[in-house]
mmCIF file of C-alpha atoms and ligand atoms in Angstrom:
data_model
loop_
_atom_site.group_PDB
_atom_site.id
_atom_site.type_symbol
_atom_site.label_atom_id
_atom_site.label_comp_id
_atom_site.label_asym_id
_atom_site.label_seq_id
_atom_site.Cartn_x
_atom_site.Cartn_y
_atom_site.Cartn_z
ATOM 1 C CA UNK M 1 17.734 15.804 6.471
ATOM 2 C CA UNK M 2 16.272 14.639 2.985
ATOM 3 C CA UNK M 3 12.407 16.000 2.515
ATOM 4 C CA UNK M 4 10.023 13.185 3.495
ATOM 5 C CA UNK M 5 7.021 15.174 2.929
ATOM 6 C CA UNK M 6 5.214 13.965 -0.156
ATOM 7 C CA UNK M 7 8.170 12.727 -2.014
ATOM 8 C CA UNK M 8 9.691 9.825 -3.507
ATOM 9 C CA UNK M 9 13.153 9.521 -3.025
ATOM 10 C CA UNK M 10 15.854 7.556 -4.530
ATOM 11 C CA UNK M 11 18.723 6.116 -2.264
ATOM 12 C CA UNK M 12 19.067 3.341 0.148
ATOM 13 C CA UNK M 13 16.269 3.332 2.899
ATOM 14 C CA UNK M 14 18.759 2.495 6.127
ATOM 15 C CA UNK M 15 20.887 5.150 5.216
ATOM 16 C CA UNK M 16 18.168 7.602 4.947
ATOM 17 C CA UNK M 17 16.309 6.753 7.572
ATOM 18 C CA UNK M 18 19.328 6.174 9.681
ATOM 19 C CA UNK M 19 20.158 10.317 8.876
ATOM 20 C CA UNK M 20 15.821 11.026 10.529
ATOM 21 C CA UNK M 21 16.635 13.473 13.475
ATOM 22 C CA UNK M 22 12.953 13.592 15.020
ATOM 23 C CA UNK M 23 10.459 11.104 13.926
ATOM 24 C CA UNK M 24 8.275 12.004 11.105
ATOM 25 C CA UNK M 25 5.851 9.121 9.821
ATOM 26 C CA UNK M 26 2.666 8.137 11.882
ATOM 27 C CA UNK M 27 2.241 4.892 9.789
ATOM 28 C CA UNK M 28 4.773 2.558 8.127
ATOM 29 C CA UNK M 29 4.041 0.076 5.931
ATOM 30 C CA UNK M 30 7.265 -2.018 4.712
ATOM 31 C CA UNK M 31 6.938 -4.869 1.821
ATOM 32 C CA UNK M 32 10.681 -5.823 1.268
ATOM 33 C CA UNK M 33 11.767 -8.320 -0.791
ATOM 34 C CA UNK M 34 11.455 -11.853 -0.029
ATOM 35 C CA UNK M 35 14.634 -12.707 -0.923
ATOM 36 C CA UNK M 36 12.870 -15.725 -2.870
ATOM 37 C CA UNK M 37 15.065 -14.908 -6.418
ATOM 38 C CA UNK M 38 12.350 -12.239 -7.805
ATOM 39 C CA UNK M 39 14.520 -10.121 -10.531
ATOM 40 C CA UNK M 40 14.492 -6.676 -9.208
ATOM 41 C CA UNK M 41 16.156 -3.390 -11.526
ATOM 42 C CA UNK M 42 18.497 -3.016 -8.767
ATOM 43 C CA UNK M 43 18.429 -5.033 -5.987
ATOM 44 C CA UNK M 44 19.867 -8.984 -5.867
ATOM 45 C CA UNK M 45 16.755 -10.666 -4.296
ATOM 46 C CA UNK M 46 19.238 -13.886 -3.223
ATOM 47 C CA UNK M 47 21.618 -12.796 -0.666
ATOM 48 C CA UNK M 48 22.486 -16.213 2.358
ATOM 49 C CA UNK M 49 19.908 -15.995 4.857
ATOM 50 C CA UNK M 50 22.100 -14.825 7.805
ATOM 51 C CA UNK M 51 22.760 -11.566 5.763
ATOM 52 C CA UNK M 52 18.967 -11.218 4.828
ATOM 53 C CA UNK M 53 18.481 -11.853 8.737
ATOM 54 C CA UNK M 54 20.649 -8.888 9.251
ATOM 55 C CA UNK M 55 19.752 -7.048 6.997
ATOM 56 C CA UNK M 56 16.054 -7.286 8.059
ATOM 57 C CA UNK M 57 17.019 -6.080 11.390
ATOM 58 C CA UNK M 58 19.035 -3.011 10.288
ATOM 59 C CA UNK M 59 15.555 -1.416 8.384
ATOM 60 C CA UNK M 60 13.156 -2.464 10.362
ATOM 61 C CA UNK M 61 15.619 -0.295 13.199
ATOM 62 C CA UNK M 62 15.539 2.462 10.918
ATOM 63 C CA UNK M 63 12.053 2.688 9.981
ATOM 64 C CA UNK M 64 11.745 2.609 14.133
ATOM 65 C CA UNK M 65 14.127 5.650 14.438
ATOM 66 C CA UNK M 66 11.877 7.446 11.750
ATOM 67 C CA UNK M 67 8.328 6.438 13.439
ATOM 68 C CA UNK M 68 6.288 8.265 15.693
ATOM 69 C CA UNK M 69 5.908 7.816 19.326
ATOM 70 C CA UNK M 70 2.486 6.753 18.398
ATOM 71 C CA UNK M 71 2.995 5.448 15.493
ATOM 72 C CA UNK M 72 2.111 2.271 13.800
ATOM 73 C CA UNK M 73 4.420 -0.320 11.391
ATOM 74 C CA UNK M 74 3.156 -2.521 9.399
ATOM 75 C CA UNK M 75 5.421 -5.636 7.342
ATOM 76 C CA UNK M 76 4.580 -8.011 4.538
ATOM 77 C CA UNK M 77 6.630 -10.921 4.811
ATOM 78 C CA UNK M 78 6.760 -14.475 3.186
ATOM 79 C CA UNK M 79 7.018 -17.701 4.366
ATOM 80 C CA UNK M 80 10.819 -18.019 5.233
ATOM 81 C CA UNK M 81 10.759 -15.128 7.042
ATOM 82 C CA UNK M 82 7.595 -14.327 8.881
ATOM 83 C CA UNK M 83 9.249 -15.800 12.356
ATOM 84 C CA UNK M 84 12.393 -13.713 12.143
ATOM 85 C CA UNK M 85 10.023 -10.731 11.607
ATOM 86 C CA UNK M 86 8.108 -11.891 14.507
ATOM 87 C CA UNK M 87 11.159 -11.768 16.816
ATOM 88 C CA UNK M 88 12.973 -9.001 15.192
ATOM 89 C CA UNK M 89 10.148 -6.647 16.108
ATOM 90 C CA UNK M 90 9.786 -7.746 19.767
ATOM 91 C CA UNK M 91 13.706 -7.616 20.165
ATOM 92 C CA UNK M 92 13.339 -3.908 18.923
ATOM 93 C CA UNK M 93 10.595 -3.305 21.197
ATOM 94 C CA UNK M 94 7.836 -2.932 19.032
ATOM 95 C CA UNK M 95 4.110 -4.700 20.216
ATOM 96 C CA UNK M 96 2.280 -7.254 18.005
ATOM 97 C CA UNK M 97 -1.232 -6.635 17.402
ATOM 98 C CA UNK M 98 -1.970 -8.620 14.871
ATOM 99 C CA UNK M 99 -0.171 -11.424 12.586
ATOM 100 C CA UNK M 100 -2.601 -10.711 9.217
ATOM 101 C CA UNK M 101 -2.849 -13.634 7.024
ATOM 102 C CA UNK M 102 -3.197 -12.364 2.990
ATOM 103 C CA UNK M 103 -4.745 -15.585 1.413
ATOM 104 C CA UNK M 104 -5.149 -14.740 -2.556
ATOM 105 C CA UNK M 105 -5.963 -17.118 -4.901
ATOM 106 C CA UNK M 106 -3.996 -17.343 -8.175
ATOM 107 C CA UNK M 107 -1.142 -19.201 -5.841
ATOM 108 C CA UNK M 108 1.997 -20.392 -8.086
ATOM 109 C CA UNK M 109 1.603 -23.952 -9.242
ATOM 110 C CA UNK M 110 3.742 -26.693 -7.780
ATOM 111 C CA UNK M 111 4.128 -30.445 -8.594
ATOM 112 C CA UNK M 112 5.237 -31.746 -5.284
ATOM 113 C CA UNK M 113 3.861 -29.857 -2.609
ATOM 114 C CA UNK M 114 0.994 -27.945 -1.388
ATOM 115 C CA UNK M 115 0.979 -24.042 -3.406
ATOM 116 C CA UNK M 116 1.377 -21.397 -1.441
ATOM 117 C CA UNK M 117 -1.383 -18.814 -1.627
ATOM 118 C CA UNK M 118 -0.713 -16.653 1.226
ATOM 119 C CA UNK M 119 1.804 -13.972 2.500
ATOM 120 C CA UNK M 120 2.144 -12.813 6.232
ATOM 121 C CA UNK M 121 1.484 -8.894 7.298
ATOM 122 C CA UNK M 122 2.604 -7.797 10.884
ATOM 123 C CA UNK M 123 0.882 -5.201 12.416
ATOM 124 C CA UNK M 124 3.051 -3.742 14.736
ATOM 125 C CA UNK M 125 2.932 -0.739 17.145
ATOM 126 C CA UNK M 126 5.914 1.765 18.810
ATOM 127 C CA UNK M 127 3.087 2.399 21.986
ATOM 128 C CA UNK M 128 0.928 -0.517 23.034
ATOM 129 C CA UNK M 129 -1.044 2.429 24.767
ATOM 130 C CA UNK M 130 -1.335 5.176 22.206
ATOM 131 C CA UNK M 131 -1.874 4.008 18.488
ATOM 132 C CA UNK M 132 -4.574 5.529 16.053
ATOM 133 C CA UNK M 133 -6.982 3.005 14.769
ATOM 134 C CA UNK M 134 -10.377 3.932 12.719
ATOM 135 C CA UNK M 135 -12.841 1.176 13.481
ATOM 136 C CA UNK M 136 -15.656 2.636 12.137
ATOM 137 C CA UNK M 137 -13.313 3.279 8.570
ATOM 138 C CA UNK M 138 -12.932 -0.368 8.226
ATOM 139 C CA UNK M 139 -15.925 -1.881 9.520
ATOM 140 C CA UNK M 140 -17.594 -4.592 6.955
ATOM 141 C CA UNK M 141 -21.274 -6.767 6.787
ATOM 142 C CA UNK M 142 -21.192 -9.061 9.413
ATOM 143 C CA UNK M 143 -22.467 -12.542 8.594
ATOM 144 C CA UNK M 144 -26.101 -11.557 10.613
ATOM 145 C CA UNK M 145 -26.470 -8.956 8.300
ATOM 146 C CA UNK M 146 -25.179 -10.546 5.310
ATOM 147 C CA UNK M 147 -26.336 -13.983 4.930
ATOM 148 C CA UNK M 148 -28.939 -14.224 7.815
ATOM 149 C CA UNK M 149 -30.460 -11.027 6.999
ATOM 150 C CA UNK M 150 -30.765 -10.258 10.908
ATOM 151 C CA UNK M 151 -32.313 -6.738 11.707
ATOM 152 C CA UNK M 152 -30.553 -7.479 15.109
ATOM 153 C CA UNK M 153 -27.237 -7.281 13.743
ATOM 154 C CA UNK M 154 -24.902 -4.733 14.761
ATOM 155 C CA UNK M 155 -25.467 -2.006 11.980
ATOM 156 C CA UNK M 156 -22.562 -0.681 12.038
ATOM 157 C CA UNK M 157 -20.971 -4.219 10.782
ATOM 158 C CA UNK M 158 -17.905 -6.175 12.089
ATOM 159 C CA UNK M 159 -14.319 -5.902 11.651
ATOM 160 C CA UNK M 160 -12.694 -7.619 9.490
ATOM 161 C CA UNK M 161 -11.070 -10.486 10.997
ATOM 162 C CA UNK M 162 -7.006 -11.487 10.500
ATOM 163 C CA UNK M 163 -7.202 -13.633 7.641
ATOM 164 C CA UNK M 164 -7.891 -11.539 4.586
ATOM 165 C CA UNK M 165 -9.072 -13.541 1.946
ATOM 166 C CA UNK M 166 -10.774 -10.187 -0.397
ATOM 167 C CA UNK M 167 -7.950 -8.858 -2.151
ATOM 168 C CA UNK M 168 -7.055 -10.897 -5.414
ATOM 169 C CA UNK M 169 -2.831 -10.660 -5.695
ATOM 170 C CA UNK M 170 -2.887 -8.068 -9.180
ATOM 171 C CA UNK M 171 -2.378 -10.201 -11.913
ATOM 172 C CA UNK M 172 -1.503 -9.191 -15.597
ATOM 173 C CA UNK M 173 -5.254 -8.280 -16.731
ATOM 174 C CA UNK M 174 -5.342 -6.006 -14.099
ATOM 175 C CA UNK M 175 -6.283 -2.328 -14.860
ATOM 176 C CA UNK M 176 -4.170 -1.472 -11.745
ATOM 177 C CA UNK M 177 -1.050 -3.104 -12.998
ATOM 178 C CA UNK M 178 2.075 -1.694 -13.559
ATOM 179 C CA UNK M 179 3.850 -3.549 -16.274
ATOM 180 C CA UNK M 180 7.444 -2.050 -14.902
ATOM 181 C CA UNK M 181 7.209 -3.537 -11.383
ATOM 182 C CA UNK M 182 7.693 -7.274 -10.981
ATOM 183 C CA UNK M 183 5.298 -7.805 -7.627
ATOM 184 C CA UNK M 184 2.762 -4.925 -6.958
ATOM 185 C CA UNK M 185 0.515 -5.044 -3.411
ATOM 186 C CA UNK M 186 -3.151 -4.086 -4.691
ATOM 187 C CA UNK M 187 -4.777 -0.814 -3.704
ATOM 188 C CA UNK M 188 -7.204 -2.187 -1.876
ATOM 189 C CA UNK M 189 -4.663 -3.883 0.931
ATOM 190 C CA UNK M 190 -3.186 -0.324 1.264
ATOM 191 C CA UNK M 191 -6.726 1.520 1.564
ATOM 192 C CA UNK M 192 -7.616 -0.664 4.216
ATOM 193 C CA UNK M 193 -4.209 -0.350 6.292
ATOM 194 C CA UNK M 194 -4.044 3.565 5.911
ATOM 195 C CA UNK M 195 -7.719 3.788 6.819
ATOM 196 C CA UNK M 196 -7.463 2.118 10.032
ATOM 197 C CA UNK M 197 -4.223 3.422 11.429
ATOM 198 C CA UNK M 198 -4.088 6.584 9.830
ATOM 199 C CA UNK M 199 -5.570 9.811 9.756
ATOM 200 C CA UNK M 200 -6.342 12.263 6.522
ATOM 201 C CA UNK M 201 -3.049 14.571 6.604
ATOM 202 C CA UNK M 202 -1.328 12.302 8.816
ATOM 203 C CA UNK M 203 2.396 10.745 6.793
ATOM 204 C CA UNK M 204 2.741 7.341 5.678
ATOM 205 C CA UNK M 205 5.722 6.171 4.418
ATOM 206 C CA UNK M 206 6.769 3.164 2.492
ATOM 207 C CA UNK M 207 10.545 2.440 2.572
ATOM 208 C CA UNK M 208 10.200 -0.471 0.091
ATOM 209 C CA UNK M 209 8.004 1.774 -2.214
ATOM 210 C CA UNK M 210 8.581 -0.288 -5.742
ATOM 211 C CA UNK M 211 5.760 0.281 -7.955
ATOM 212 C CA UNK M 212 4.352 3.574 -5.856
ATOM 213 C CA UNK M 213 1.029 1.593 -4.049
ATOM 214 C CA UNK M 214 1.471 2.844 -0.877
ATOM 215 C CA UNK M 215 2.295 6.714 -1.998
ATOM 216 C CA UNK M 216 -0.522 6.331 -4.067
ATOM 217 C CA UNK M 217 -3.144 4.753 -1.968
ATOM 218 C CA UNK M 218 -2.140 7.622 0.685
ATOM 219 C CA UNK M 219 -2.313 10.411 -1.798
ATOM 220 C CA UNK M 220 -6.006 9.051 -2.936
ATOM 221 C CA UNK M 221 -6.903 8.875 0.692
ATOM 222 C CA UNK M 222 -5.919 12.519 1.529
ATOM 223 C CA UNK M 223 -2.934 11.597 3.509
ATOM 224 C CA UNK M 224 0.825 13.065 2.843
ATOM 225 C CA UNK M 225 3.141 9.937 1.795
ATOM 226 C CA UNK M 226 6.752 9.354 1.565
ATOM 227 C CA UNK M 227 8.444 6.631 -0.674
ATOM 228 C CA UNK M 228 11.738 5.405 -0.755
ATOM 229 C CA UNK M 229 13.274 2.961 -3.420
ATOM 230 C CA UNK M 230 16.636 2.271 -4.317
ATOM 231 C CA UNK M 231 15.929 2.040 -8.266
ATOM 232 C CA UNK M 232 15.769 5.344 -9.904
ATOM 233 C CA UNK M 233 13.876 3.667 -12.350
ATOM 234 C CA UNK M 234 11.001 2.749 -9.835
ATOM 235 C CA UNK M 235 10.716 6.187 -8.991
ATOM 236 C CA UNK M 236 10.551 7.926 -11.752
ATOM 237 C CA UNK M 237 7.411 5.908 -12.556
ATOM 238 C CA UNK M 238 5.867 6.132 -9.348
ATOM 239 C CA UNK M 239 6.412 9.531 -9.830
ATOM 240 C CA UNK M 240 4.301 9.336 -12.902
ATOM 241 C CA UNK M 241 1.795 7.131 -11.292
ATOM 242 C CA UNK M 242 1.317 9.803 -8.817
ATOM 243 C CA UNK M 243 1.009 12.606 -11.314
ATOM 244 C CA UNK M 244 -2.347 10.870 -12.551
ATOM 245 C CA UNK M 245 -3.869 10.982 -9.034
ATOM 246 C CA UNK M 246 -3.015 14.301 -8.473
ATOM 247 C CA UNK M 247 -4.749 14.934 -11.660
ATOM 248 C CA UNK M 248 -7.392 13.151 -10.492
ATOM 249 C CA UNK M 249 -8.058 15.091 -7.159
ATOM 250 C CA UNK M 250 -11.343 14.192 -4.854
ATOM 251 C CA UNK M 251 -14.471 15.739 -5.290
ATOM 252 C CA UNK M 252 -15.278 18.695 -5.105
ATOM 253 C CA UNK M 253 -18.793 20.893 -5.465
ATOM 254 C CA UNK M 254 -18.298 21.216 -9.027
ATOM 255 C CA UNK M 255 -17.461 17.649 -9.935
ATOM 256 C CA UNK M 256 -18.907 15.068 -11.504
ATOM 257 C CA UNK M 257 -20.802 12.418 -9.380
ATOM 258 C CA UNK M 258 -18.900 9.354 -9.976
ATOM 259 C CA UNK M 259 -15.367 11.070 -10.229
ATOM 260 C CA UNK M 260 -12.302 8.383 -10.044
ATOM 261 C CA UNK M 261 -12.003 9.160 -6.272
ATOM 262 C CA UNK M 262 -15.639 7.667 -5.838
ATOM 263 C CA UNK M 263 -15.489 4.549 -8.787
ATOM 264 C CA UNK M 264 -12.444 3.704 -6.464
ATOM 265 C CA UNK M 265 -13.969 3.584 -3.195
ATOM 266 C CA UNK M 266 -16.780 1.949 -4.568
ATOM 267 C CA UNK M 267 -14.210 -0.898 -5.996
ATOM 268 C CA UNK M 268 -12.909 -1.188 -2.591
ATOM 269 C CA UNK M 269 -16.063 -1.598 -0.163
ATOM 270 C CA UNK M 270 -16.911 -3.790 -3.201
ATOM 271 C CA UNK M 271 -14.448 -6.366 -2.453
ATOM 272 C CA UNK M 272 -14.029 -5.702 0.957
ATOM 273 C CA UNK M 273 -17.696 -7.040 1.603
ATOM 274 C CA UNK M 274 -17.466 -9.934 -0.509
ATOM 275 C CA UNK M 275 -21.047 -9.713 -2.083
ATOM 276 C CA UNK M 276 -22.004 -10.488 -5.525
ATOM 277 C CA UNK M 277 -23.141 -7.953 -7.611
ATOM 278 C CA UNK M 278 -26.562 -10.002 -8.534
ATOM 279 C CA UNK M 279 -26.942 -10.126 -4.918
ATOM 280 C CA UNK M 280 -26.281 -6.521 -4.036
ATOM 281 C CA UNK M 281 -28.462 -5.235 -6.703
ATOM 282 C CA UNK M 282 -31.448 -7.672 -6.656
ATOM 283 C CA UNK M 283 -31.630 -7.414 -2.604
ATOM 284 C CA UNK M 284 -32.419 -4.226 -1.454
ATOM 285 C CA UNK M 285 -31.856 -4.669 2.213
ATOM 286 C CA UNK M 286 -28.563 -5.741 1.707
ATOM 287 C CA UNK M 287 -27.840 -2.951 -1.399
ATOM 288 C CA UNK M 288 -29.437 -0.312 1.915
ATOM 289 C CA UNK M 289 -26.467 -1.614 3.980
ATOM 290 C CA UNK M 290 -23.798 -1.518 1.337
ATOM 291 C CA UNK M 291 -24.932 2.391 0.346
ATOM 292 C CA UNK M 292 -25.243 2.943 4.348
ATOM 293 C CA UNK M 293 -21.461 1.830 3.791
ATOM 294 C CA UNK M 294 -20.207 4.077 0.810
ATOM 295 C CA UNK M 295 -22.107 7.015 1.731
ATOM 296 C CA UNK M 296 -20.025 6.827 5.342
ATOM 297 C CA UNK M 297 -16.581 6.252 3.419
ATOM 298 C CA UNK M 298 -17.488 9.463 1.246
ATOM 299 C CA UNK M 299 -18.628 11.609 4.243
ATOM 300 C CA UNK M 300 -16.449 14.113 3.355
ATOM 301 C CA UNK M 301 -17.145 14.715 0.094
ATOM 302 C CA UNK M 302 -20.297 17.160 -1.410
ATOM 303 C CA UNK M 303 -22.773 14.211 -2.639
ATOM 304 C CA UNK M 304 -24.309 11.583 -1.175
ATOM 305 C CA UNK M 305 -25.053 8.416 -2.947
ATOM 306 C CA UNK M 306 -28.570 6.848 -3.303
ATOM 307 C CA UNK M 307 -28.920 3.123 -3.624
ATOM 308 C CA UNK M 308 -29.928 3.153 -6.968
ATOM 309 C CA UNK M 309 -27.228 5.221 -8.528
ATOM 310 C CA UNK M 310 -24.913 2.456 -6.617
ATOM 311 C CA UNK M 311 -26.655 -0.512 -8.267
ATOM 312 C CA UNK M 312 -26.656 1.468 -11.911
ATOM 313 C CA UNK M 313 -23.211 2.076 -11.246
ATOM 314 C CA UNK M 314 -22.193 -1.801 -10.083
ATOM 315 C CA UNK M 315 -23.915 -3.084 -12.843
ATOM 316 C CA UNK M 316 -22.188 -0.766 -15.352
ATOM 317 C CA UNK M 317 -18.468 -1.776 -13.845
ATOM 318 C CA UNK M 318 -19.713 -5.089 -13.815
ATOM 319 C CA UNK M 319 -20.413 -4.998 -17.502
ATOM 320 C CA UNK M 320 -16.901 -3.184 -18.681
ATOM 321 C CA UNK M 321 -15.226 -5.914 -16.504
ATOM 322 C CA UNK M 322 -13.892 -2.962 -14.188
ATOM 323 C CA UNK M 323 -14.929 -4.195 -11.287
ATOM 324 C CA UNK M 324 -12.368 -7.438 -11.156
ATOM 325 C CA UNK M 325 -12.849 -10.734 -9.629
ATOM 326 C CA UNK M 326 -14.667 -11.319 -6.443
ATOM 327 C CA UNK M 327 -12.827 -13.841 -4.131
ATOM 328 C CA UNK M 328 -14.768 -15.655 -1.606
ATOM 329 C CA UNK M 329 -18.218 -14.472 -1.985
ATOM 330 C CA UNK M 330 -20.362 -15.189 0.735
ATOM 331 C CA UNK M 331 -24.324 -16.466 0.028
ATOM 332 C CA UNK M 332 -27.346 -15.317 1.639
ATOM 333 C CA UNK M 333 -30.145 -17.555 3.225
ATOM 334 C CA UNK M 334 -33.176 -16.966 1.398
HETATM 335 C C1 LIG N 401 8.573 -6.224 -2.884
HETATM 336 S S1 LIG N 401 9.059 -4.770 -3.700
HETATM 337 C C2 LIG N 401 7.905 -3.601 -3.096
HETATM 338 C C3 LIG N 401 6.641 -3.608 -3.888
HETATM 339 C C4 LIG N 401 5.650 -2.557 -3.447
HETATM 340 N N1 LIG N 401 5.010 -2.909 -2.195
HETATM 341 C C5 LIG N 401 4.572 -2.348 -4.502
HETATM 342 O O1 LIG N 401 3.383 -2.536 -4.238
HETATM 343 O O2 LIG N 401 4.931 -2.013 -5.635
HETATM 344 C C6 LIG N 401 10.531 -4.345 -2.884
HETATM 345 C C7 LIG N 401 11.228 -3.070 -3.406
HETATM 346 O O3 LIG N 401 12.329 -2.763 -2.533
HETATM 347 C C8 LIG N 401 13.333 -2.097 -3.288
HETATM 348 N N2 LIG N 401 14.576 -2.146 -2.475
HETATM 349 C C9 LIG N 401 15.392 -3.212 -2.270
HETATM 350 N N3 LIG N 401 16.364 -2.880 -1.399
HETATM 351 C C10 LIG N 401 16.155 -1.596 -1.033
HETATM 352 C C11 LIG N 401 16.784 -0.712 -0.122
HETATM 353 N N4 LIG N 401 17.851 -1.098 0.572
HETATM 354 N N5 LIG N 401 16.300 0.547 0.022
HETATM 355 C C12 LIG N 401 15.208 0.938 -0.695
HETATM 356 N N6 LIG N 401 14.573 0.133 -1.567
HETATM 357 C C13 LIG N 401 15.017 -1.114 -1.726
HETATM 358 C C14 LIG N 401 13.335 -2.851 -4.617
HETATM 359 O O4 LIG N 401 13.850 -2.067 -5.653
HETATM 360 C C15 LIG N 401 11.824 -3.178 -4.797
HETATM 361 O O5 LIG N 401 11.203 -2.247 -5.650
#
C-alpha cells in the first residue's frame, strides 16, 4: 500500500484508493472537477455526462473504502452535478448532514441569464452515530452579539449556518494564489471544514488535491494530510507550497508574537465574523468578543493576545491590503 501519511502522491485516485487495505483518513474533503471545460495539465474536464456520472460514483466508492468508520466526507460540486452527488452518496450509504451553499461574489458574467455565484459542498458522514465535530472550533458572533449588542447573547456565539457567504472565491490579486493552478478553494473554506470535523493529528486527505489547499490548510492546523493528484506537475508544487509551511511551523516559546501561524488565524476569524475593521477596532465590546475569539483558536499556543495588539495588528493588515476583501459585512445598531 502507497504511504498516505503526510504525502502527496502522484497517480490516479480510484486506483489508489481502490489498493487502501484498512481505512486510514478520518476526514475527506473531495473538489473534483466540474467537468464544465476548465483546462486542466492533465485531465480532459469534458467527458459526456453518463461517463462523468460514472465516474463520480467510482471515487466517491473509493474515497469510502479509504474512510474511517467514523469518518467524515466532504464534496464540492457545481451546478450540473450537485443532485447526482446527492444520490450517489445515499446509494453508497453515506448520511447527509448538511447540503453547504458557497455563495462568493466575483460570479462569471453572463448576458442572458442570471450569473452563477455559488458552488454546492456536501457534508457527508460513514456513521450517522459516531462523527467528530468541534462546535466550539467554529463557533462565530451571533447577530445578538453583533449588531444588537445583547449582553444576553450566548457568549460563546452561533454556528455558522449552511449558506456561507464569507469566503471571497481567490481571485488573481490574491496573496494566496497560485498562478499554476487554474481553480484554487481558499484557505479559509478548508480551515473551517478541518476544524469542525477533525482533530489536531487526526489525517485528512484530499483525492482531488490540485493546487495543495487542503494538505496545506491541514499541515497549518496541526493535522497529518494526504494529497493525491494525477498531474505530476501539481504536485511537485504543492510540494513546494508545503515546504513554506513547514518552514513556517506554529509557535513556539521562543517565537515571535504575530508569527504566520497567528496573522493567519487572525485572517480567518476575520472573515469568518464578517465585521469591519472600523467597527472592530472603534467598538470595544465587540473587539472583547472577537479577542475572546482568537485567543480560544490559539489556546494552544504560548501567548495570549490582548485586544489592543489585535486592533494594532487589524489596522496594520488593513493598511498593507493583507487582510483582503470583506464579503457581506454585517452593521451594528448604534
Ligand atoms: C478542481 S481541481 C482541485 C482544486 C483544489 N481543491 C485546490 O484548491 O487547488 C481538480 C483536480 O483534480 C485532478 N484530477 C483529475 N482527475 C483526477 C484523478 N482521476 N485522480 C487524481 N486527480 C485527478 C486535476 O488534475 C485537478 O488538479
Amino acid at each position: 500500500m502507497e504511504n498516505f501519511n503526510n504525502n502527496i502522491i502522484s497517480g490516479e485516485c480510484i486506483e489508489l484508493l481502490n489498493g487502501v487495505t484498512a481505512p486510514f483518513a478520518d476526514l475527506i474533503f473531495a473538489d473534483p472537477p466540474f467537468n464544465i471545460g476548465y483546462k486542466y495539465d492533465k485531465y480532459k474536464d469534458n467527458v459526456k455526462s453518463d461517463k462523468y456520472v460514472a465516474w463520480t460514483e467510482d471515487w466517491m466508492a473509493a474515497c469510502i473504502n479509504a474512510l474511517k468508520p467514523d469518518g467524515s466526507f466532504y464534496i464540492a460540486i457545481g451546478d450540473d452535478y450537485a443532485a447526482h452527488v446527492r444520490l450517489i452518496g445515499e446509494k453508497l450509504g453515506l448520511t447527509l448532514r448538511n447540503w453547504i451553499i458557497w455563495h462568493y461574489t466575483f460570479g462569471q458574467q453572463t448576458k442572458a441569464k442570471f450569473a452563477r455565484a455559488h458552488t454546492h459542498i456536501f457534508y457527508f458522514v460513514k456513521n450517522k452515530d459516531s462523527f467528530t465535530f468541534n462546535d466550539t472550533a467554529v463557533r462565530v458572533l451571533s447577530d445578538r452579539q453583533k449588531i444588537y449588542k445583547d449582553k444576553r447573547a450566548n457568549p460563546a456565539g452561533k454556528l455558522p449556518d449552511d449558506v456561507w457567504n464569507e469566503f471571497p472565491r481567490i481571485c488573481g490579486t490574491f496573496e494566496e494564489r497560485q498562478g499554476w493552478h487554474p481553480c484554487q478553494m481558499p484557505e479559509s473554506i478548508l480551515a473551517r471544514i478541518i476544524r469542525a470535523s477533525s482533530n489536531p493529528g487526526d489525517l485528512v486527505l484530499d483525492p482531488f488535491s490540485g493546487s495543495g489547499t487542503t494538505p496545506v490548510t491541514a499541515a497549518k492546523l496541526e493535522r497529518r494530510y494526504s494529497g493525491i493528484d494525477i498531474s505530476e506537475e501539481y504536485v511537485k508544487e504543492t510540494r513546494k507550497r508545503l515546504q513554506l509551511v513547514q518552514n513556517n511551523p506554529i509557535e513556539g516559546e521562543n517565537s515571535n508574537k504575530w508569527a504566520e501561524h497567528a496573522i493567519n488565524e487572525l485572517k480567518w476569524l476575520y472573515h469568518e465574523n464578517k465585521i469591519s475593521t472600523e467597527q472592530l477596532t472603534d467598538e470595544p465590546y465587540l473587539l472583547g468578543l472577537f479577542t475572546e475569539k482568537f485567543n480560544i483558536r490559539m489556546k494552544e499556543s504560548f501567548h495570549s493576545y490582548t485586544a489592543e495588539e489585535i486592533r494594532k495588528k487589524l489596522r496594520s493588515l488593513r493598511k498593507s491590503g493583507k487582510l483582503g476583501p470583506l464579503q457581506n459585512r454585517v452593521k451594528s445598531k448604534n
